[in-house]
């Protein structure tokens, strides 16, 4: 594995680890679809600026079919997936949401297996079991309200949606560069989420906290993170990339504590560590 390229998903994991804390503290009451739409808009503007500074657009072998697939991956992953994830954080906090959400790693590999006929090894099965134990440790005995249960289900929904979307990115490697893919996906998210926000009659809340949250999670997480994530899948493959992002659940236990000031939970931290260990075993 290229030691230089592996740095990119590591940086992505670090950037993504801040999302739960930032959303939990600064966007607690923000309508999720509206929030996701503005994130997508800022990310698209940022990526578009990078493309212009690098000499303009390069569509390569982009065909209508590939374009549609990129749009679909944007709607499923950073679109519906992040809307569900944002709402989950608002309901149950960032620490638990990211642990459940990061089951997307196993689902991405499962979908890659189905799409690209990748072999399923014993370590993959064992890793899945260890990660599942992490979820059990983090949630066992958790007696919350229906509001809390909904948050857990939304986090799992985000994992499924992210898994599908991440596995689809590999399909685009031979047709279009990572910048264009990221621009189309974030632009799609901006438009789709804005329409969804209007249809559900969300009431936008724009304040100082909102500006801080969309700036950090839009420009850094998506503007920088999505380009690095796409490039990593192009160069390292789906499995190696998604596994490296396992750093995010562990790091998020620190960021949610420091930034969002969520109460310290040994059970959640232990669950995050088990999930991360399971992810590493999964691809040994």
PDB file of N, CA and C in Angstrom, residues 233-277:
ATOM      1  N   UNK A 233     -10.130   6.305  -2.822  1.00  0.00           N
ATOM      2  CA  UNK A 233     -10.796   5.139  -3.405  1.00  0.00           C
ATOM      3  C   UNK A 233     -10.242   4.857  -4.792  1.00  0.00           C
ATOM      4  N   UNK A 234      -9.957   5.902  -5.545  1.00  0.00           N
ATOM      5  CA  UNK A 234      -9.369   5.741  -6.870  1.00  0.00           C
ATOM      6  C   UNK A 234      -8.009   5.051  -6.792  1.00  0.00           C
ATOM      7  N   UNK A 235      -7.186   5.455  -5.802  1.00  0.00           N
ATOM      8  CA  UNK A 235      -5.802   4.977  -5.748  1.00  0.00           C
ATOM      9  C   UNK A 235      -5.600   3.755  -4.854  1.00  0.00           C
ATOM     10  N   UNK A 236      -6.398   3.642  -3.778  1.00  0.00           N
ATOM     11  CA  UNK A 236      -6.211   2.542  -2.822  1.00  0.00           C
ATOM     12  C   UNK A 236      -7.299   1.486  -2.900  1.00  0.00           C
ATOM     13  N   UNK A 237      -8.447   1.859  -3.435  1.00  0.00           N
ATOM     14  CA  UNK A 237      -9.580   0.947  -3.451  1.00  0.00           C
ATOM     15  C   UNK A 237     -10.561   1.250  -2.326  1.00  0.00           C
ATOM     16  N   UNK A 238     -11.739   0.638  -2.395  1.00  0.00           N
ATOM     17  CA  UNK A 238     -12.797   0.899  -1.420  1.00  0.00           C
ATOM     18  C   UNK A 238     -12.411   0.406  -0.026  1.00  0.00           C
ATOM     19  N   UNK A 239     -11.966  -0.836   0.079  1.00  0.00           N
ATOM     20  CA  UNK A 239     -11.696  -1.443   1.385  1.00  0.00           C
ATOM     21  C   UNK A 239     -10.644  -0.689   2.181  1.00  0.00           C
ATOM     22  N   UNK A 240      -9.484  -0.445   1.566  1.00  0.00           N
ATOM     23  CA  UNK A 240      -8.398   0.232   2.272  1.00  0.00           C
ATOM     24  C   UNK A 240      -8.803   1.639   2.692  1.00  0.00           C
ATOM     25  N   UNK A 241      -9.556   2.318   1.856  1.00  0.00           N
ATOM     26  CA  UNK A 241      -9.964   3.690   2.161  1.00  0.00           C
ATOM     27  C   UNK A 241     -10.953   3.747   3.316  1.00  0.00           C
ATOM     28  N   UNK A 242     -12.015   2.945   3.227  1.00  0.00           N
ATOM     29  CA  UNK A 242     -13.038   3.020   4.265  1.00  0.00           C
ATOM     30  C   UNK A 242     -12.514   2.521   5.605  1.00  0.00           C
ATOM     31  N   UNK A 243     -11.596   1.551   5.583  1.00  0.00           N
ATOM     32  CA  UNK A 243     -11.038   1.038   6.820  1.00  0.00           C
ATOM     33  C   UNK A 243     -10.205   2.106   7.529  1.00  0.00           C
ATOM     34  N   UNK A 244      -9.453   2.879   6.761  1.00  0.00           N
ATOM     35  CA  UNK A 244      -8.631   3.925   7.350  1.00  0.00           C
ATOM     36  C   UNK A 244      -9.487   4.990   8.028  1.00  0.00           C
ATOM     37  N   UNK A 245     -10.679   5.222   7.513  1.00  0.00           N
ATOM     38  CA  UNK A 245     -11.554   6.214   8.136  1.00  0.00           C
ATOM     39  C   UNK A 245     -12.104   5.730   9.473  1.00  0.00           C
ATOM     40  N   UNK A 246     -11.730   4.498   9.871  1.00  0.00           N
ATOM     41  CA  UNK A 246     -12.118   3.986  11.195  1.00  0.00           C
ATOM     42  C   UNK A 246     -11.534   4.840  12.311  1.00  0.00           C
ATOM     43  N   UNK A 247     -10.535   5.643  11.983  1.00  0.00           N
ATOM     44  CA  UNK A 247      -9.972   6.551  12.980  1.00  0.00           C
ATOM     45  C   UNK A 247     -11.006   7.560  13.462  1.00  0.00           C
ATOM     46  N   UNK A 248     -11.952   7.892  12.609  1.00  0.00           N
ATOM     47  CA  UNK A 248     -12.936   8.928  12.936  1.00  0.00           C
ATOM     48  C   UNK A 248     -13.767   8.621  14.180  1.00  0.00           C
ATOM     49  N   UNK A 249     -14.331   7.390  14.346  1.00  0.00           N
ATOM     50  CA  UNK A 249     -15.123   7.129  15.553  1.00  0.00           C
ATOM     51  C   UNK A 249     -14.329   7.296  16.845  1.00  0.00           C
ATOM     52  N   UNK A 250     -13.048   6.903  16.822  1.00  0.00           N
ATOM     53  CA  UNK A 250     -12.218   7.033  18.027  1.00  0.00           C
ATOM     54  C   UNK A 250     -11.896   8.489  18.302  1.00  0.00           C
ATOM     55  N   UNK A 251     -11.463   9.200  17.264  1.00  0.00           N
ATOM     56  CA  UNK A 251     -11.123  10.611  17.436  1.00  0.00           C
ATOM     57  C   UNK A 251     -12.338  11.431  17.841  1.00  0.00           C
ATOM     58  N   UNK A 252     -13.518  11.030  17.360  1.00  0.00           N
ATOM     59  CA  UNK A 252     -14.729  11.787  17.669  1.00  0.00           C
ATOM     60  C   UNK A 252     -15.065  11.747  19.154  1.00  0.00           C
ATOM     61  N   UNK A 253     -14.600  10.712  19.853  1.00  0.00           N
ATOM     62  CA  UNK A 253     -14.856  10.645  21.292  1.00  0.00           C
ATOM     63  C   UNK A 253     -14.117  11.766  22.022  1.00  0.00           C
ATOM     64  N   UNK A 254     -13.013  12.208  21.443  1.00  0.00           N
ATOM     65  CA  UNK A 254     -12.266  13.337  22.003  1.00  0.00           C
ATOM     66  C   UNK A 254     -12.890  14.659  21.593  1.00  0.00           C
ATOM     67  N   UNK A 255     -13.251  14.771  20.306  1.00  0.00           N
ATOM     68  CA  UNK A 255     -13.784  16.046  19.816  1.00  0.00           C
ATOM     69  C   UNK A 255     -15.162  16.357  20.405  1.00  0.00           C
ATOM     70  N   UNK A 256     -16.012  15.340  20.560  1.00  0.00           N
ATOM     71  CA  UNK A 256     -17.331  15.595  21.142  1.00  0.00           C
ATOM     72  C   UNK A 256     -17.222  15.980  22.612  1.00  0.00           C
ATOM     73  N   UNK A 257     -16.193  15.473  23.257  1.00  0.00           N
ATOM     74  CA  UNK A 257     -15.947  15.817  24.662  1.00  0.00           C
ATOM     75  C   UNK A 257     -15.443  17.253  24.793  1.00  0.00           C
ATOM     76  N   UNK A 258     -14.515  17.628  23.903  1.00  0.00           N
ATOM     77  CA  UNK A 258     -13.883  18.938  23.994  1.00  0.00           C
ATOM     78  C   UNK A 258     -14.735  20.057  23.393  1.00  0.00           C
ATOM     79  N   UNK A 259     -15.353  19.772  22.247  1.00  0.00           N
ATOM     80  CA  UNK A 259     -16.093  20.817  21.541  1.00  0.00           C
ATOM     81  C   UNK A 259     -17.560  20.865  21.951  1.00  0.00           C
ATOM     82  N   UNK A 260     -18.234  19.707  21.893  1.00  0.00           N
ATOM     83  CA  UNK A 260     -19.662  19.669  22.189  1.00  0.00           C
ATOM     84  C   UNK A 260     -19.945  19.530  23.683  1.00  0.00           C
ATOM     85  N   UNK A 261     -18.905  19.195  24.449  1.00  0.00           N
ATOM     86  CA  UNK A 261     -19.035  19.028  25.903  1.00  0.00           C
ATOM     87  C   UNK A 261     -20.065  17.970  26.268  1.00  0.00           C
ATOM     88  N   UNK A 262     -20.114  16.921  25.449  1.00  0.00           N
ATOM     89  CA  UNK A 262     -20.998  15.812  25.779  1.00  0.00           C
ATOM     90  C   UNK A 262     -20.430  15.069  26.977  1.00  0.00           C
ATOM     91  N   UNK A 263     -21.286  14.515  27.823  1.00  0.00           N
ATOM     92  CA  UNK A 263     -20.792  13.799  29.007  1.00  0.00           C
ATOM     93  C   UNK A 263     -19.936  12.603  28.649  1.00  0.00           C
ATOM     94  N   UNK A 264     -18.905  12.381  29.423  1.00  0.00           N
ATOM     95  CA  UNK A 264     -17.975  11.277  29.184  1.00  0.00           C
ATOM     96  C   UNK A 264     -18.660   9.944  29.456  1.00  0.00           C
ATOM     97  N   UNK A 265     -18.523   8.998  28.546  1.00  0.00           N
ATOM     98  CA  UNK A 265     -19.132   7.678  28.701  1.00  0.00           C
ATOM     99  C   UNK A 265     -18.106   6.604  28.385  1.00  0.00           C
ATOM    100  N   UNK A 266     -17.715   5.831  29.380  1.00  0.00           N
ATOM    101  CA  UNK A 266     -16.750   4.753  29.152  1.00  0.00           C
ATOM    102  C   UNK A 266     -17.313   3.705  28.208  1.00  0.00           C
ATOM    103  N   UNK A 267     -18.602   3.478  28.291  1.00  0.00           N
ATOM    104  CA  UNK A 267     -19.234   2.472  27.445  1.00  0.00           C
ATOM    105  C   UNK A 267     -19.152   2.872  25.976  1.00  0.00           C
ATOM    106  N   UNK A 268     -19.419   4.143  25.674  1.00  0.00           N
ATOM    107  CA  UNK A 268     -19.365   4.614  24.301  1.00  0.00           C
ATOM    108  C   UNK A 268     -17.936   4.595  23.768  1.00  0.00           C
ATOM    109  N   UNK A 269     -16.981   4.998  24.604  1.00  0.00           N
ATOM    110  CA  UNK A 269     -15.575   4.972  24.192  1.00  0.00           C
ATOM    111  C   UNK A 269     -15.134   3.539  23.924  1.00  0.00           C
ATOM    112  N   UNK A 270     -15.514   2.612  24.806  1.00  0.00           N
ATOM    113  CA  UNK A 270     -15.164   1.204  24.619  1.00  0.00           C
ATOM    114  C   UNK A 270     -15.793   0.672  23.335  1.00  0.00           C
ATOM    115  N   UNK A 271     -17.032   1.079  23.076  1.00  0.00           N
ATOM    116  CA  UNK A 271     -17.700   0.660  21.854  1.00  0.00           C
ATOM    117  C   UNK A 271     -16.989   1.180  20.616  1.00  0.00           C
ATOM    118  N   UNK A 272     -16.541   2.424  20.674  1.00  0.00           N
ATOM    119  CA  UNK A 272     -15.818   3.010  19.545  1.00  0.00           C
ATOM    120  C   UNK A 272     -14.515   2.276  19.278  1.00  0.00           C
ATOM    121  N   UNK A 273     -13.813   1.909  20.329  1.00  0.00           N
ATOM    122  CA  UNK A 273     -12.552   1.179  20.173  1.00  0.00           C
ATOM    123  C   UNK A 273     -12.783  -0.204  19.562  1.00  0.00           C
ATOM    124  N   UNK A 274     -13.839  -0.876  20.030  1.00  0.00           N
ATOM    125  CA  UNK A 274     -14.153  -2.196  19.477  1.00  0.00           C
ATOM    126  C   UNK A 274     -14.538  -2.106  18.001  1.00  0.00           C
ATOM    127  N   UNK A 275     -15.332  -1.089  17.646  1.00  0.00           N
ATOM    128  CA  UNK A 275     -15.700  -0.894  16.253  1.00  0.00           C
ATOM    129  C   UNK A 275     -14.450  -0.696  15.403  1.00  0.00           C
ATOM    130  N   UNK A 276     -13.530   0.119  15.891  1.00  0.00           N
ATOM    131  CA  UNK A 276     -12.311   0.398  15.137  1.00  0.00           C
ATOM    132  C   UNK A 276     -11.425  -0.839  15.015  1.00  0.00           C
ATOM    133  N   UNK A 277     -11.330  -1.619  16.110  1.00  0.00           N
ATOM    134  CA  UNK A 277     -10.547  -2.862  16.064  1.00  0.00           C
ATOM    135  C   UNK A 277     -11.167  -3.830  15.064  1.00  0.00           C
TER     136      UNK A 277
END
